[in-house]
Short mmCIF file of C-alpha atoms and ligand atoms in Angstrom, two decimals:
data_model
loop_
_atom_site.label_atom_id
_atom_site.label_comp_id
_atom_site.label_asym_id
_atom_site.label_seq_id
_atom_site.Cartn_x
_atom_site.Cartn_y
_atom_site.Cartn_z
CA MET O 1 57.97 97.38 79.65
CA ARG O 2 59.51 94.69 81.59
CA LYS O 3 57.71 93.12 84.60
CA GLN O 4 59.50 93.52 87.92
CA LEU O 5 59.10 90.74 89.98
CA VAL O 6 60.30 89.74 93.18
CA LEU O 7 59.71 86.07 94.40
CA GLY O 8 60.12 84.38 97.35
CA ASN O 9 60.92 79.89 97.19
CA TRP O 10 60.47 78.73 100.62
CA LYS O 11 62.42 75.41 99.18
CA MET O 12 61.18 72.50 101.62
CA ASN O 13 60.03 74.80 105.05
CA GLY O 14 57.76 75.72 106.77
CA ALA O 15 55.19 74.06 108.99
CA LEU O 16 51.34 75.16 109.26
CA ALA O 17 51.83 78.02 112.13
CA PHE O 18 54.56 78.82 110.73
CA ASN O 19 53.48 79.97 106.74
CA ALA O 20 50.67 81.27 108.66
CA ARG O 21 52.92 83.95 110.61
CA LEU O 22 54.92 84.74 107.26
CA ILE O 23 52.07 85.40 105.17
CA GLU O 24 50.21 87.33 107.63
CA ASP O 25 53.69 89.40 108.11
CA LEU O 26 54.33 89.56 104.57
CA MET O 27 51.27 91.30 102.91
CA GLN O 28 51.61 93.53 106.09
CA GLY O 29 54.94 94.56 104.91
CA ILE O 30 54.19 94.51 101.40
CA ALA O 31 51.18 96.86 102.00
CA ASP O 32 53.33 99.32 103.45
CA GLY O 33 55.81 98.95 101.60
CA ASP O 34 54.79 99.16 97.70
CA SER O 35 57.02 99.45 95.07
CA GLY O 36 55.27 98.22 91.74
CA CYS O 37 56.45 95.28 90.81
CA GLU O 38 54.97 92.25 91.29
CA VAL O 39 55.19 89.78 94.03
CA GLY O 40 54.91 85.90 95.01
CA VAL O 41 55.47 83.08 96.73
CA CYS O 42 56.61 79.29 95.65
CA VAL O 43 55.97 77.00 98.14
CA PRO O 44 55.80 73.48 99.21
CA PHE O 45 53.06 71.97 97.63
CA ILE O 46 51.18 70.10 100.48
CA TYR O 47 51.09 74.44 101.45
CA VAL O 48 49.74 75.47 98.48
CA ALA O 49 45.92 75.45 99.49
CA GLN O 50 46.84 76.35 103.28
CA VAL O 51 49.11 79.64 101.73
CA GLY O 52 46.38 80.23 99.19
CA GLU O 53 43.75 80.99 101.10
CA ALA O 54 46.47 82.57 103.43
CA LEU O 55 46.82 85.32 100.55
CA GLY O 56 42.80 85.60 99.79
CA GLY O 57 42.61 88.56 97.86
CA SER O 58 46.01 90.30 98.65
CA THR O 59 48.32 91.42 95.60
CA VAL O 60 51.15 88.75 96.70
CA ARG O 61 50.68 85.48 94.54
CA LEU O 62 51.28 81.89 95.01
CA GLY O 63 54.02 79.79 93.18
CA VAL O 64 55.31 76.28 93.33
CA GLN O 65 58.77 75.16 93.10
CA ASP O 66 58.41 72.18 90.57
CA ILE O 67 55.90 70.61 88.28
CA SER O 68 55.44 67.50 86.13
CA ALA O 69 56.35 66.87 82.91
CA HIS O 70 53.53 64.86 82.25
CA THR O 71 49.83 66.09 82.20
CA GLU O 72 47.85 62.97 83.48
CA GLY O 73 48.16 59.19 84.34
CA ALA O 74 50.22 56.28 86.10
CA TYR O 75 53.23 59.23 87.55
CA THR O 76 53.14 58.38 91.63
CA GLY O 77 54.08 61.36 93.45
CA GLU O 78 53.78 63.79 90.45
CA ILE O 79 51.29 66.90 90.40
CA SER O 80 50.37 68.75 86.97
CA ALA O 81 50.25 71.57 86.26
CA LYS O 82 46.34 71.69 85.88
CA MET O 83 46.07 70.52 89.21
CA ALA O 84 47.99 73.50 90.59
CA SER O 85 46.14 75.81 88.59
CA GLU O 86 43.20 75.11 90.24
CA PHE O 87 44.79 75.54 93.24
CA GLY O 88 45.13 79.35 91.77
CA VAL O 89 48.70 78.59 91.22
CA SER O 90 49.69 81.92 89.12
CA PHE O 91 53.99 80.65 88.83
CA ALA O 92 56.01 77.63 88.75
CA LEU O 93 59.34 77.31 89.42
CA VAL O 94 61.10 75.40 86.23
CA GLY O 95 64.47 73.90 85.93
CA HIS O 96 65.83 74.96 89.38
CA SER O 97 69.63 73.91 89.85
CA GLU O 98 68.49 71.69 93.24
CA ARG O 99 66.25 69.58 90.71
CA ARG O 100 68.54 69.91 87.85
CA ILE O 101 71.22 67.79 90.42
CA TYR O 102 69.83 66.05 92.41
CA HIS O 103 67.32 64.57 90.48
CA HIS O 104 68.98 64.37 87.19
CA GLU O 105 66.50 66.88 85.18
CA SER O 106 67.73 67.15 82.11
CA ALA O 107 67.43 70.83 79.73
CA GLU O 108 64.94 69.33 77.88
CA ILE O 109 62.88 67.86 80.45
CA VAL O 110 62.80 71.83 81.78
CA GLY O 111 61.21 73.01 78.18
CA VAL O 112 58.66 70.49 78.28
CA LYS O 113 57.83 71.35 82.11
CA ALA O 114 58.38 74.94 80.86
CA LEU O 115 54.93 74.31 78.10
CA ARG O 116 52.73 72.16 80.70
CA CYS O 117 52.93 75.20 82.51
CA LEU O 118 51.79 77.18 79.74
CA GLU O 119 49.49 75.14 78.72
CA ALA O 120 47.78 75.59 82.34
CA GLY O 121 47.61 79.50 82.78
CA ILE O 122 50.73 79.22 84.79
CA THR O 123 53.72 80.75 84.37
CA PRO O 124 57.18 78.88 84.18
CA VAL O 125 60.06 80.47 85.81
CA VAL O 126 63.01 78.86 83.94
CA CYS O 127 65.94 78.63 86.36
CA VAL O 128 69.71 78.85 84.24
CA GLY O 129 73.39 78.82 86.21
CA GLU O 130 76.51 77.63 86.32
CA THR O 131 78.54 75.85 88.71
CA LEU O 132 81.69 77.43 90.21
CA ASP O 133 82.83 74.97 87.99
CA GLU O 134 81.49 76.37 84.75
CA ARG O 135 82.32 79.45 85.86
CA GLU O 136 86.09 78.99 86.10
CA MET O 137 86.13 77.82 83.17
CA ASN O 138 84.55 80.10 80.91
CA GLU O 139 81.80 78.81 80.12
CA THR O 140 79.06 80.66 81.89
CA ASN O 141 77.47 82.16 78.50
CA HIS O 142 77.80 78.42 77.45
CA VAL O 143 75.88 76.81 79.87
CA VAL O 144 72.75 79.08 80.40
CA GLU O 145 72.91 79.48 76.82
CA ARG O 146 72.15 75.93 76.20
CA GLN O 147 69.78 75.80 79.52
CA LEU O 148 67.56 78.74 77.49
CA THR O 149 67.56 77.39 74.46
CA ALA O 150 66.39 73.86 75.43
CA VAL O 151 63.46 75.82 76.68
CA LEU O 152 62.73 78.14 73.57
CA ASP O 153 63.08 75.05 71.30
CA CYS O 154 60.81 73.40 72.82
CA LEU O 155 57.80 76.78 73.03
CA GLY O 156 56.69 78.52 69.87
CA VAL O 157 57.98 82.24 69.64
CA GLU O 158 54.28 83.20 70.68
CA ASP O 159 54.63 80.74 74.08
CA ALA O 160 58.16 82.57 75.54
CA THR O 161 56.91 85.85 75.56
CA ARG O 162 54.90 84.67 78.35
CA ILE O 163 57.43 83.27 80.42
CA VAL O 164 60.15 84.60 82.76
CA ILE O 165 63.86 83.71 83.55
CA ALA O 166 66.00 83.86 87.29
CA TYR O 167 69.82 83.48 86.33
CA GLU O 168 71.32 81.82 89.66
CA PRO O 169 74.42 80.66 89.86
CA VAL O 170 74.50 77.06 91.32
CA TRP O 171 77.85 79.18 93.53
CA ALA O 172 75.87 81.92 94.62
CA ILE O 173 72.88 79.60 95.83
CA GLY O 174 72.68 79.54 99.83
CA THR O 175 76.13 80.32 100.28
CA GLY O 176 76.00 83.49 101.45
CA ARG O 177 78.30 84.99 98.42
CA SER O 178 76.02 86.68 96.08
CA ALA O 179 77.43 87.34 92.15
CA SER O 180 78.49 90.65 92.46
CA ALA O 181 75.63 93.57 90.66
CA GLY O 182 78.41 93.65 86.96
CA GLN O 183 78.85 89.89 87.31
CA ALA O 184 74.91 89.53 87.62
CA GLN O 185 74.38 92.46 84.83
CA GLU O 186 77.04 90.86 82.45
CA THR O 187 75.16 87.46 82.44
CA HIS O 188 71.88 88.83 82.64
CA ALA O 189 72.81 91.63 79.30
CA PHE O 190 73.84 88.19 77.86
CA LEU O 191 70.77 86.30 77.94
CA ARG O 192 68.88 89.31 76.62
CA GLN O 193 71.12 89.08 73.57
CA VAL O 194 69.75 85.22 73.62
CA LEU O 195 66.37 86.24 73.65
CA ASP O 196 66.82 89.03 71.40
CA THR O 197 68.62 86.19 68.38
CA ARG O 198 65.60 84.24 68.91
CA SER O 199 62.83 86.51 68.23
CA SER O 200 62.69 90.26 68.90
CA SER O 201 59.23 89.96 70.48
CA LEU O 202 60.90 88.24 73.28
CA SER O 203 62.63 91.29 74.76
CA ASP O 204 59.83 91.89 77.69
CA VAL O 205 60.87 88.80 78.86
CA PRO O 206 62.11 89.74 82.54
CA VAL O 207 64.97 87.64 83.60
CA LEU O 208 65.12 87.72 87.50
CA TYR O 209 68.30 87.00 89.65
CA GLY O 210 68.85 84.53 92.82
CA GLY O 211 71.26 83.82 94.74
CA SER O 212 71.95 84.58 98.04
CA VAL O 213 69.47 88.20 97.26
CA LYS O 214 69.41 89.91 100.92
CA SER O 215 68.07 93.13 102.12
CA SER O 216 71.46 94.27 102.41
CA SER O 217 72.55 93.27 98.99
CA ALA O 218 69.53 93.53 97.12
CA ALA O 219 69.57 97.62 96.37
CA ASP O 220 72.61 97.18 94.14
CA LEU O 221 72.16 93.54 92.38
CA LEU O 222 68.47 95.15 91.40
CA ARG O 223 69.09 98.71 89.90
CA GLN O 224 70.68 96.72 86.96
CA SER O 225 69.42 97.55 83.95
CA ASP O 226 69.16 93.97 83.10
CA VAL O 227 68.08 92.78 86.41
CA ASP O 228 64.20 92.88 86.60
CA GLY O 229 63.31 91.32 89.66
CA GLY O 230 65.32 88.82 92.61
CA LEU O 231 64.18 85.25 93.07
CA VAL O 232 64.85 85.02 96.62
CA GLY O 233 65.48 81.47 98.96
CA GLY O 234 66.72 81.96 102.78
CA ALA O 235 66.05 85.39 102.98
CA SER O 236 62.15 84.92 101.87
CA LEU O 237 61.71 82.96 104.89
CA HIS O 238 61.52 86.54 107.12
CA ALA O 239 58.91 89.15 105.98
CA GLY O 240 60.87 91.61 107.39
CA GLU O 241 63.81 90.71 104.56
CA LEU O 242 61.49 90.05 101.93
CA ALA O 243 59.25 93.10 101.96
CA ALA O 244 62.95 95.09 102.38
CA ILE O 245 63.69 93.52 99.12
CA VAL O 246 60.80 94.33 97.47
CA ALA O 247 60.97 97.86 98.63
CA ALA O 248 64.25 98.20 96.86
CA MET O 249 62.95 97.60 93.79
CA PRO O 250 64.13 100.89 91.87
CA ARG O 251 60.90 101.69 90.05
CA ARG O 252 61.24 102.02 86.24
CA THR O 253 59.14 104.17 84.22
CA SER O 254 58.13 103.32 80.36
CA GLN O 255 60.36 106.61 79.50
CA ALA O 256 63.65 104.36 81.01
CA ARG O 257 63.45 101.18 79.03
P1 13P Q 1 69.38 81.58 98.75
O1 13P Q 1 68.31 83.40 98.16
O2 13P Q 1 68.84 81.21 99.86
O3 13P Q 1 70.73 81.39 98.23
O4 13P Q 1 68.60 80.27 97.50
C1 13P Q 1 68.49 81.45 96.44
C2 13P Q 1 67.42 80.18 95.42
O5 13P Q 1 67.97 78.81 94.98
C3 13P Q 1 65.78 81.00 94.86
O6 13P Q 1 65.40 80.14 93.55
#
């Protein structure tokens, strides 16, 4: 059965006092409204130690938003997967569209980053998604297939069983304009096909949806059969919103899959 997962991506937001409050409220909110899915927060590197300590023995997992493609050495400003794993990091986003666009990360670099994560015992959350122009030119499937294939090509099948995918249409990120549940389901089903074509052992790789997910839109999106959870940006900075999104996650039974 595919894992269900809701991850917050704080992006470049936070402050010591704000984080402490947010994590406390989130742990409270999740404890009250647990829906059986895994929950995590991807924080700026500088807050990893603080948030890790604040989470303590909580079930909320710690994540980061990027990882170096290198293992160690003269790469000023970079942070390796091994360093992150020493701080209890469980997840790392790789290939977020903001990294691809503002930092010119290629699909191949994203594949190497995913590999580095797996070597260090961190789950890479491989982000894929098309721009508005690409969608309007009917290129969505082609774009996400190319982005995912580059990562799968970097990993053996065994390694690829341990990744998570996040479909994040670029036009839906931070715009307040989420993909419709139907649009999300259609692309998720296509990504499942790409995985199945690669190997039947990839049938349990979860595919999350990201892009303007809010508590008001979550139920519709998360009930789609190929949507295994959410990657939540802006709304994850409000503990109540993230907890409500987690609570909207429908419970799956093993018979339902
Ligand atoms: P928003 O939820 O703010 O649209 O951000 C989505 C995202 O980029 C998560 O990684």
